[in-house]
Each structure stands twice: as C-alpha cells, then as structure tokens.
Amino acid sequence: MLLLLPIALILALIAALFAWVGGWIGQRDLTPQQMMDLAQASGKQQPGFRRAHSKGICFAGTFAPTAEAAKLSTARAFSQPSIAVIGRFSASSNNPYAPDGASPVRGMAVQIKTDDGQEWRIAMNSFPFFAASTPQGFQQMNEAGVPDPVTGKPDPNKMKALLVAHPEIAAFMAWAKTAPKSDSLGSTRFNGVNAFRLTDAQGVERMVRWSMRPRTPLVAMTPEQLKMADVNFLAADLDKRLAAGPLVWDMVVQIAAPGDPITDPSKAWPESRQEATIATLTVVHAEPQANGPCRDLNFDPLILPTGIAASDDPVLHARSAAYSVSFNRREREISEGKTAQPNVQNGSAR
C-alpha cells in the first residue's frame, strides 16, 4: 500500500495541474472559459461557429521554404521543397453573417503538415501589434466595449478607466481608426504579433515574429466604399482573383535584437530590425467553410514542430487555451445538431 502512495500522489498532482490550467480550480483572475463566455455573449454569436473570427473562408495552397529558412531553423518545413497546406481567412466579428466592410481586423491561419508527421499551425491577423500586453487587459478591453443596455453604446467611464489601467490599448485604438482597409484578402498583410524561438543546426537560438506579406498591391477602400460594399465582397473578390491565377504571400521573419520586448505583443519591434524571407505561401483554391477542410480545425498557435518553440508571451498561451475552449464548445454543438451552419463535412452528413 505504501508503495502505491507515490503513484497516487503523482496522479493527483497531474489531475490538479490539468484542472488549474483549465481554469477549474485555484485563484486565477482569468480563465479561458471566462474569455470565451464574454465572446459568446457579445455580438451575434451563432452555435456551431468559432467564438471569435466566426466568419471564414477555407483555402488550399502550397508552402515553399527559401534557402534562408534552413539557416535559421531545423524545422522540417524549412527543408522539404514544397508542402500542400490548408488554411482559413477570417473576419474578427463573432457574427458569421456580419458585413465584410464592418470588420476592422482580418485573419489568416495555416496548417502545415510535413512528410515526417510533424505539424505547424500558424494564426495571424492584419493588425501590426496586439491590443493589450496581457490577457487580462484584453479581456477588460472587451468588457469595456460591451454596449450599455440603456444607451446602446459602451460606457465612456469604463473606457477611460481601461486606458488608465492599460495605456497601451490607446495605440491599438488609434491604429484601428486610421489603418487602411484593403479591397481584397489577396492584398492584405497578416502579422504574427507573438514571438517564437527558432533554433538552427548549430543550436543558435533567435527570437522572431513572422508575417505574410502579399505580392498583390494594396488598394485602400474609403469609408463610403466599405459601407456600400456587398456583405460578402471579400469572398467574391477572392474567387474572382483565384480564377485568374494563384495569390502569393512572402513569409518574412523579423529577428529580435537585445532589449526588444519578447513577451509583450502590444509593442512592435523597430522596422530597422534584421529580416529574412523564409517561405512563399501560394493560395490556389478557396471554398466556403461550411463544408471546407478548415471548418473543424483548431488553429492552435502552440502546435509547433521541432526547431520552432513558443516564447513566454502570456497572450500567446492564453490564445491557445481560449482556442481549445472555443473548439470544444462548437464541436459539441455540431455533434448535438445544435448548429446554425450546415452539418456537412466534405459533402457528407456528420
């Protein structure tokens, strides 16, 4: 009996750890469940859809590394000549039927599976830096943005208090008001605002942030054009452009210098930092997410191959945990038939 005690203790500790990470016990001030509860209660959330970035389009294409990539990391994705990938474009709203022109942020996610069975999932957005430096600040920003039931608008006093507690959010709000909105997903730049560690064959480590930079020139839309645009103009434009040929993005990494903020995604690194083009992403096909291959994928940014590791950025780890909660909730709704979108996958009922 005494010999079994250490095993039982270890199992209990493991169970407690999982419960703590999941937000079930302990005195943590924010859990992934709370983050998704707020997202779910805001806007026009629909069952069976993601709790954020609900509106999406699946795409397929190829990922081809450059010679420079293998110098920075031993990841197999950087030495395999070309890899078939699937991905997803998205809008920031939790309303899957929101007009494309209303979304201030667009997203791109990619799943890369190499020939040795490893997997890399990338999740990026069109903003150049994150809204807040911590998950708690981001949650408080979303809470402050909830309309007052009496006025139908956010409480200005809550917003003032937010900016006092988290002054970095003001920079994001300024960006959101002034950033040009492109007329196409194909001309949108997508940024990974969190830092990751690349390790090369000699064991040298470099902290980087990556971005997908389009080869299609940006054409900005005026506020009037955005208001008048069709609800699904981005999907229509994407289909039109792909009918004429592939769309290409260059994947570029920015390499951190000593002193650059590694764990604060709300602060951009100077544009003077060393950069390297490590791959090209070529998109050749798009289809609705209702029956596309991206619908049931969780683009968890912590699914990484050997040679690429996560930083200690708390926002990055919160994203991973929140994505898991969102995935579990929507998959349960789909399996129970409680979904607002077609319960079809690859042409057959699930």
Short mmCIF file of C-alpha atoms in Angstrom, two decimals:
data_model
loop_
_atom_site.label_atom_id
_atom_site.label_comp_id
_atom_site.label_asym_id
_atom_site.label_seq_id
_atom_site.Cartn_x
_atom_site.Cartn_y
_atom_site.Cartn_z
CA MET A 1 0.00 0.00 0.00
CA LEU A 2 2.85 2.38 0.88
CA LEU A 3 4.49 1.66 -2.49
CA LEU A 4 1.35 2.85 -4.27
CA LEU A 5 1.27 6.15 -2.43
CA PRO A 6 3.83 7.98 -4.62
CA ILE A 7 1.98 6.90 -7.77
CA ALA A 8 -1.35 8.10 -6.38
CA LEU A 9 0.25 11.39 -5.36
CA ILE A 10 1.70 11.92 -8.83
CA LEU A 11 -1.65 11.19 -10.46
CA ALA A 12 -3.38 13.61 -8.11
CA LEU A 13 -0.86 16.33 -8.89
CA ILE A 14 -1.29 15.78 -12.64
CA ALA A 15 -5.07 15.98 -12.29
CA ALA A 16 -4.77 19.14 -10.24
CA LEU A 17 -2.45 20.68 -12.83
CA PHE A 18 -4.90 19.99 -15.64
CA ALA A 19 -7.73 21.44 -13.56
CA TRP A 20 -5.70 24.58 -12.84
CA VAL A 21 -4.74 25.07 -16.49
CA GLY A 22 -8.36 24.58 -17.49
CA GLY A 23 -9.46 27.22 -15.00
CA TRP A 24 -11.49 24.83 -12.85
CA ILE A 25 -9.75 25.45 -9.53
CA GLY A 26 -7.41 27.94 -7.93
CA GLN A 27 -7.38 31.71 -7.57
CA ARG A 28 -6.53 32.68 -11.15
CA ASP A 29 -8.04 36.01 -12.12
CA LEU A 30 -8.91 34.97 -15.69
CA THR A 31 -9.68 31.63 -17.29
CA PRO A 32 -10.10 30.64 -20.95
CA GLN A 33 -13.70 29.77 -20.13
CA GLN A 34 -14.35 33.33 -18.96
CA MET A 35 -12.75 34.73 -22.11
CA MET A 36 -14.98 32.61 -24.31
CA ASP A 37 -18.07 33.33 -22.19
CA LEU A 38 -17.63 37.04 -22.89
CA ALA A 39 -17.01 36.46 -26.59
CA GLN A 40 -20.07 34.25 -26.74
CA ALA A 41 -22.29 36.83 -25.02
CA SER A 42 -21.13 39.68 -27.25
CA GLY A 43 -22.47 40.47 -30.69
CA LYS A 44 -24.49 37.86 -32.55
CA GLN A 45 -22.75 34.59 -31.75
CA GLN A 46 -24.22 31.56 -33.53
CA PRO A 47 -23.99 27.94 -32.28
CA GLY A 48 -21.56 25.73 -34.15
CA PHE A 49 -19.25 28.61 -35.08
CA ARG A 50 -16.00 29.84 -33.60
CA ARG A 51 -16.45 32.21 -30.64
CA ALA A 52 -14.27 34.79 -32.40
CA HIS A 53 -13.48 35.24 -36.08
CA SER A 54 -16.66 33.28 -36.80
CA LYS A 55 -16.93 34.28 -40.45
CA GLY A 56 -14.38 32.47 -42.56
CA ILE A 57 -13.29 31.04 -45.90
CA CYS A 58 -11.23 27.88 -46.34
CA PHE A 59 -8.30 27.86 -48.73
CA ALA A 60 -5.75 25.41 -50.12
CA GLY A 61 -2.28 26.01 -51.49
CA THR A 62 1.42 25.33 -51.03
CA PHE A 63 4.16 26.41 -48.65
CA ALA A 64 7.65 26.56 -50.18
CA PRO A 65 10.66 27.49 -47.99
CA THR A 66 13.58 29.58 -49.16
CA ALA A 67 17.25 28.66 -48.73
CA GLU A 68 17.46 31.25 -45.96
CA ALA A 69 14.92 29.38 -43.84
CA ALA A 70 17.07 26.30 -43.22
CA LYS A 71 19.84 28.57 -41.91
CA LEU A 72 17.55 29.81 -39.15
CA SER A 73 15.77 26.63 -38.03
CA THR A 74 15.98 22.87 -38.27
CA ALA A 75 12.19 22.64 -38.73
CA ARG A 76 11.36 20.13 -41.45
CA ALA A 77 9.02 22.67 -43.05
CA PHE A 78 12.14 24.64 -43.99
CA SER A 79 13.92 21.77 -45.76
CA GLN A 80 11.05 19.99 -47.51
CA PRO A 81 10.82 21.52 -51.02
CA SER A 82 7.08 22.19 -51.04
CA ILE A 83 4.18 21.30 -48.77
CA ALA A 84 0.46 21.19 -49.54
CA VAL A 85 -1.38 23.29 -46.94
CA ILE A 86 -4.89 24.24 -45.97
CA GLY A 87 -5.87 27.43 -44.22
CA ARG A 88 -8.56 29.93 -43.39
CA PHE A 89 -9.25 33.62 -43.95
CA SER A 90 -11.50 35.24 -41.36
CA ALA A 91 -13.15 38.40 -40.07
CA SER A 92 -12.81 39.50 -36.45
CA SER A 93 -16.52 39.53 -35.56
CA ASN A 94 -18.21 36.68 -33.70
CA ASN A 95 -21.17 37.13 -36.06
CA PRO A 96 -20.64 34.76 -39.02
CA TYR A 97 -23.02 36.85 -41.13
CA ALA A 98 -21.50 40.28 -40.43
CA PRO A 99 -20.75 42.52 -43.45
CA ASP A 100 -17.14 42.24 -44.59
CA GLY A 101 -16.78 46.01 -44.54
CA ALA A 102 -17.59 46.19 -40.84
CA SER A 103 -14.67 44.10 -39.63
CA PRO A 104 -11.64 46.14 -38.52
CA VAL A 105 -9.41 43.06 -38.48
CA ARG A 106 -8.86 40.19 -40.89
CA GLY A 107 -7.18 36.91 -40.10
CA MET A 108 -5.17 34.19 -41.83
CA ALA A 109 -4.48 30.75 -40.39
CA VAL A 110 -2.41 27.95 -41.95
CA GLN A 111 -1.89 24.28 -41.19
CA ILE A 112 1.45 22.85 -42.38
CA LYS A 113 1.99 19.08 -42.14
CA THR A 114 5.42 17.80 -43.15
CA ASP A 115 6.38 14.42 -44.57
CA ASP A 116 7.77 13.25 -41.22
CA GLY A 117 4.41 13.66 -39.47
CA GLN A 118 5.11 16.94 -37.70
CA GLU A 119 2.59 19.77 -37.74
CA TRP A 120 2.77 23.54 -37.53
CA ARG A 121 -0.29 25.75 -37.14
CA ILE A 122 0.02 29.48 -37.69
CA ALA A 123 -2.56 32.11 -36.72
CA MET A 124 -2.07 35.74 -37.83
CA ASN A 125 -4.06 38.96 -38.05
CA SER A 126 -3.94 42.17 -40.05
CA PHE A 127 -3.03 44.36 -37.06
CA PRO A 128 0.71 45.19 -36.63
CA PHE A 129 0.65 44.73 -32.85
CA PHE A 130 -1.78 43.32 -30.31
CA ALA A 131 -4.33 45.44 -28.47
CA ALA A 132 -3.10 44.69 -24.95
CA SER A 133 0.05 43.50 -23.24
CA THR A 134 -1.73 40.84 -21.16
CA PRO A 135 -4.77 38.56 -21.47
CA GLN A 136 -6.34 40.42 -18.54
CA GLY A 137 -6.01 43.75 -20.33
CA PHE A 138 -7.56 42.31 -23.48
CA GLN A 139 -10.47 40.89 -21.51
CA GLN A 140 -11.04 44.23 -19.79
CA MET A 141 -10.98 45.98 -23.16
CA ASN A 142 -13.69 43.66 -24.44
CA GLU A 143 -15.73 44.16 -21.27
CA ALA A 144 -15.47 47.95 -21.62
CA GLY A 145 -16.68 47.68 -25.21
CA VAL A 146 -19.95 45.94 -24.30
CA PRO A 147 -22.82 48.37 -25.03
CA ASP A 148 -24.77 49.74 -22.07
CA PRO A 149 -28.34 48.33 -22.23
CA VAL A 150 -29.78 51.83 -21.72
CA THR A 151 -27.73 53.87 -24.20
CA GLY A 152 -26.79 51.11 -26.64
CA LYS A 153 -23.20 52.39 -26.53
CA PRO A 154 -20.15 51.48 -24.42
CA ASP A 155 -19.88 53.32 -21.11
CA PRO A 156 -17.27 56.10 -21.63
CA ASN A 157 -16.28 55.99 -17.96
CA LYS A 158 -15.36 52.32 -18.26
CA MET A 159 -13.28 53.12 -21.34
CA LYS A 160 -11.45 55.94 -19.52
CA ALA A 161 -10.68 53.63 -16.60
CA LEU A 162 -9.45 50.98 -19.03
CA LEU A 163 -6.98 53.34 -20.69
CA VAL A 164 -5.64 54.42 -17.30
CA ALA A 165 -5.04 50.79 -16.32
CA HIS A 166 -3.79 49.73 -19.76
CA PRO A 167 -2.44 52.76 -21.65
CA GLU A 168 -1.02 50.58 -24.43
CA ILE A 169 -4.58 49.96 -25.68
CA ALA A 170 -4.78 53.59 -26.87
CA ALA A 171 -2.20 52.83 -29.56
CA PHE A 172 -4.30 49.97 -30.89
CA MET A 173 -7.44 52.10 -30.93
CA ALA A 174 -5.58 54.78 -32.90
CA TRP A 175 -4.42 52.15 -35.40
CA ALA A 176 -7.96 50.76 -35.79
CA LYS A 177 -9.30 54.22 -36.65
CA THR A 178 -6.65 55.11 -39.23
CA ALA A 179 -5.40 51.87 -40.77
CA PRO A 180 -6.25 51.50 -44.48
CA LYS A 181 -8.73 48.72 -45.32
CA SER A 182 -7.67 46.83 -48.44
CA ASP A 183 -10.18 45.90 -51.13
CA SER A 184 -9.04 42.27 -51.10
CA LEU A 185 -7.82 39.49 -48.86
CA GLY A 186 -5.21 38.92 -51.54
CA SER A 187 -3.61 42.30 -50.84
CA THR A 188 -3.83 42.10 -47.04
CA ARG A 189 -0.72 41.69 -44.91
CA PHE A 190 -1.09 39.30 -41.98
CA ASN A 191 1.14 39.54 -38.91
CA GLY A 192 2.08 37.15 -36.16
CA VAL A 193 2.47 39.57 -33.25
CA ASN A 194 3.73 36.96 -30.78
CA ALA A 195 7.39 35.95 -30.60
CA PHE A 196 8.73 32.46 -31.28
CA ARG A 197 12.16 30.88 -30.91
CA LEU A 198 13.93 29.44 -33.96
CA THR A 199 16.84 27.04 -33.35
CA ASP A 200 19.36 26.31 -36.12
CA ALA A 201 21.53 23.24 -36.71
CA GLN A 202 24.32 24.67 -34.52
CA GLY A 203 21.93 25.22 -31.63
CA VAL A 204 21.84 29.00 -32.05
CA GLU A 205 18.51 30.48 -30.97
CA ARG A 206 16.82 33.56 -32.40
CA MET A 207 13.58 35.18 -31.31
CA VAL A 208 11.39 36.15 -34.25
CA ARG A 209 7.99 37.45 -35.25
CA TRP A 210 6.65 36.46 -38.65
CA SER A 211 4.31 37.98 -41.19
CA MET A 212 2.72 37.08 -44.53
CA ARG A 213 3.31 39.93 -46.98
CA PRO A 214 1.20 39.91 -50.15
CA ARG A 215 2.65 40.34 -53.61
CA THR A 216 -0.66 41.85 -54.70
CA PRO A 217 -0.50 45.65 -54.22
CA LEU A 218 -2.78 47.14 -51.59
CA VAL A 219 -5.73 49.21 -52.80
CA ALA A 220 -7.37 51.00 -49.88
CA MET A 221 -11.13 51.44 -49.69
CA THR A 222 -12.78 54.64 -48.49
CA PRO A 223 -15.26 54.54 -45.58
CA GLU A 224 -18.04 55.18 -48.09
CA GLN A 225 -16.94 52.25 -50.25
CA LEU A 226 -16.85 49.97 -47.21
CA LYS A 227 -20.38 50.95 -46.24
CA MET A 228 -21.69 50.38 -49.78
CA ALA A 229 -19.81 47.11 -50.37
CA ASP A 230 -21.64 43.81 -50.60
CA VAL A 231 -21.91 41.82 -47.37
CA ASN A 232 -19.59 39.11 -48.76
CA PHE A 233 -17.44 41.18 -51.13
CA LEU A 234 -14.17 39.68 -49.85
CA ALA A 235 -15.23 36.14 -50.74
CA ALA A 236 -16.46 37.23 -54.17
CA ASP A 237 -13.21 39.09 -54.81
CA LEU A 238 -11.16 36.09 -53.69
CA ASP A 239 -13.00 33.77 -56.08
CA LYS A 240 -12.52 36.23 -58.93
CA ARG A 241 -8.80 36.63 -58.32
CA LEU A 242 -8.16 32.90 -57.91
CA ALA A 243 -10.00 32.21 -61.18
CA ALA A 244 -7.34 34.36 -62.85
CA GLY A 245 -4.39 32.75 -61.04
CA PRO A 246 -2.81 31.98 -57.64
CA LEU A 247 -2.29 34.56 -54.89
CA VAL A 248 1.13 34.70 -53.26
CA TRP A 249 2.46 35.92 -49.92
CA ASP A 250 6.10 36.04 -48.81
CA MET A 251 6.64 34.82 -45.26
CA VAL A 252 9.11 37.17 -43.57
CA VAL A 253 10.61 36.90 -40.09
CA GLN A 254 11.77 39.91 -38.11
CA ILE A 255 14.69 38.97 -35.85
CA ALA A 256 14.76 40.46 -32.36
CA ALA A 257 17.71 42.47 -31.08
CA PRO A 258 18.75 42.58 -27.42
CA GLY A 259 16.22 44.57 -25.42
CA ASP A 260 13.28 44.04 -27.78
CA PRO A 261 10.08 43.09 -25.90
CA ILE A 262 9.65 39.34 -26.33
CA THR A 263 6.68 38.77 -24.05
CA ASP A 264 4.69 41.94 -24.86
CA PRO A 265 2.82 41.67 -28.19
CA SER A 266 1.40 45.19 -27.82
CA LYS A 267 4.80 46.69 -28.65
CA ALA A 268 6.05 46.48 -32.23
CA TRP A 269 9.74 45.91 -32.87
CA PRO A 270 11.58 48.65 -34.79
CA GLU A 271 11.34 48.38 -38.58
CA SER A 272 15.14 48.55 -38.70
CA ARG A 273 15.45 45.03 -37.29
CA GLN A 274 17.06 42.35 -39.45
CA GLU A 275 14.57 40.44 -41.61
CA ALA A 276 14.66 37.25 -43.67
CA THR A 277 12.22 35.88 -46.23
CA ILE A 278 11.78 32.24 -45.22
CA ALA A 279 8.97 30.95 -47.48
CA THR A 280 6.27 31.70 -50.00
CA LEU A 281 2.62 30.81 -49.44
CA THR A 282 0.70 30.25 -52.66
CA VAL A 283 -3.10 30.06 -52.43
CA VAL A 284 -4.77 28.33 -55.37
CA HIS A 285 -8.29 27.45 -54.19
CA ALA A 286 -10.96 28.76 -51.82
CA GLU A 287 -14.33 27.42 -50.67
CA PRO A 288 -16.98 28.17 -48.02
CA GLN A 289 -16.10 26.99 -44.53
CA ALA A 290 -19.46 25.23 -44.06
CA ASN A 291 -18.14 22.14 -45.83
CA GLY A 292 -14.49 23.09 -46.28
CA PRO A 293 -11.47 21.35 -44.72
CA CYS A 294 -10.70 24.26 -42.38
CA ARG A 295 -14.03 24.25 -40.56
CA ASP A 296 -13.17 21.69 -37.92
CA LEU A 297 -9.55 22.72 -37.45
CA ASN A 298 -8.36 24.42 -34.29
CA PHE A 299 -5.54 26.69 -35.43
CA ASP A 300 -3.77 26.48 -32.08
CA PRO A 301 -0.59 28.61 -32.34
CA LEU A 302 1.23 26.34 -29.89
CA ILE A 303 1.14 23.35 -32.25
CA LEU A 304 4.76 23.66 -33.36
CA PRO A 305 7.41 21.44 -35.00
CA THR A 306 10.90 20.69 -33.74
CA GLY A 307 13.09 23.73 -34.38
CA ILE A 308 10.35 26.25 -33.51
CA ALA A 309 9.31 26.95 -29.91
CA ALA A 310 6.93 29.33 -28.18
CA SER A 311 8.08 32.33 -26.20
CA ASP A 312 6.77 33.03 -22.70
CA ASP A 313 4.33 35.65 -24.02
CA PRO A 314 1.23 35.25 -21.80
CA VAL A 315 -1.08 36.39 -24.62
CA LEU A 316 0.21 33.60 -26.86
CA HIS A 317 -0.51 30.96 -24.22
CA ALA A 318 -3.92 32.45 -23.46
CA ARG A 319 -4.79 32.29 -27.16
CA SER A 320 -4.01 28.59 -27.22
CA ALA A 321 -6.17 27.88 -24.16
CA ALA A 322 -9.07 30.01 -25.41
CA TYR A 323 -8.98 28.40 -28.86
CA SER A 324 -9.30 25.00 -27.20
CA VAL A 325 -12.41 26.06 -25.27
CA SER A 326 -13.96 27.56 -28.40
CA PHE A 327 -13.22 24.41 -30.40
CA ASN A 328 -14.72 22.09 -27.79
CA ARG A 329 -17.90 24.17 -27.49
CA ARG A 330 -18.61 24.44 -31.20
CA GLU A 331 -17.77 20.81 -31.92
CA ARG A 332 -20.16 19.73 -29.15
CA GLU A 333 -22.90 21.92 -30.65
CA ILE A 334 -22.30 20.44 -34.09
CA SER A 335 -22.32 16.86 -32.80
CA GLU A 336 -25.60 17.52 -30.96
CA GLY A 337 -27.20 19.10 -34.02
CA LYS A 338 -27.37 22.49 -32.27
CA THR A 339 -25.69 24.44 -35.04
CA ALA A 340 -26.62 27.36 -37.22
CA GLN A 341 -24.44 26.20 -40.11
CA PRO A 342 -24.85 23.14 -42.37
CA ASN A 343 -23.89 19.98 -40.52
CA VAL A 344 -21.93 18.76 -43.51
CA GLN A 345 -18.27 17.96 -43.89
CA ASN A 346 -16.65 17.07 -47.19
CA GLY A 347 -20.03 16.50 -48.79
CA SER A 348 -21.44 14.07 -46.25
CA ALA A 349 -23.50 14.43 -43.09
CA ARG A 350 -21.52 14.17 -39.89
#
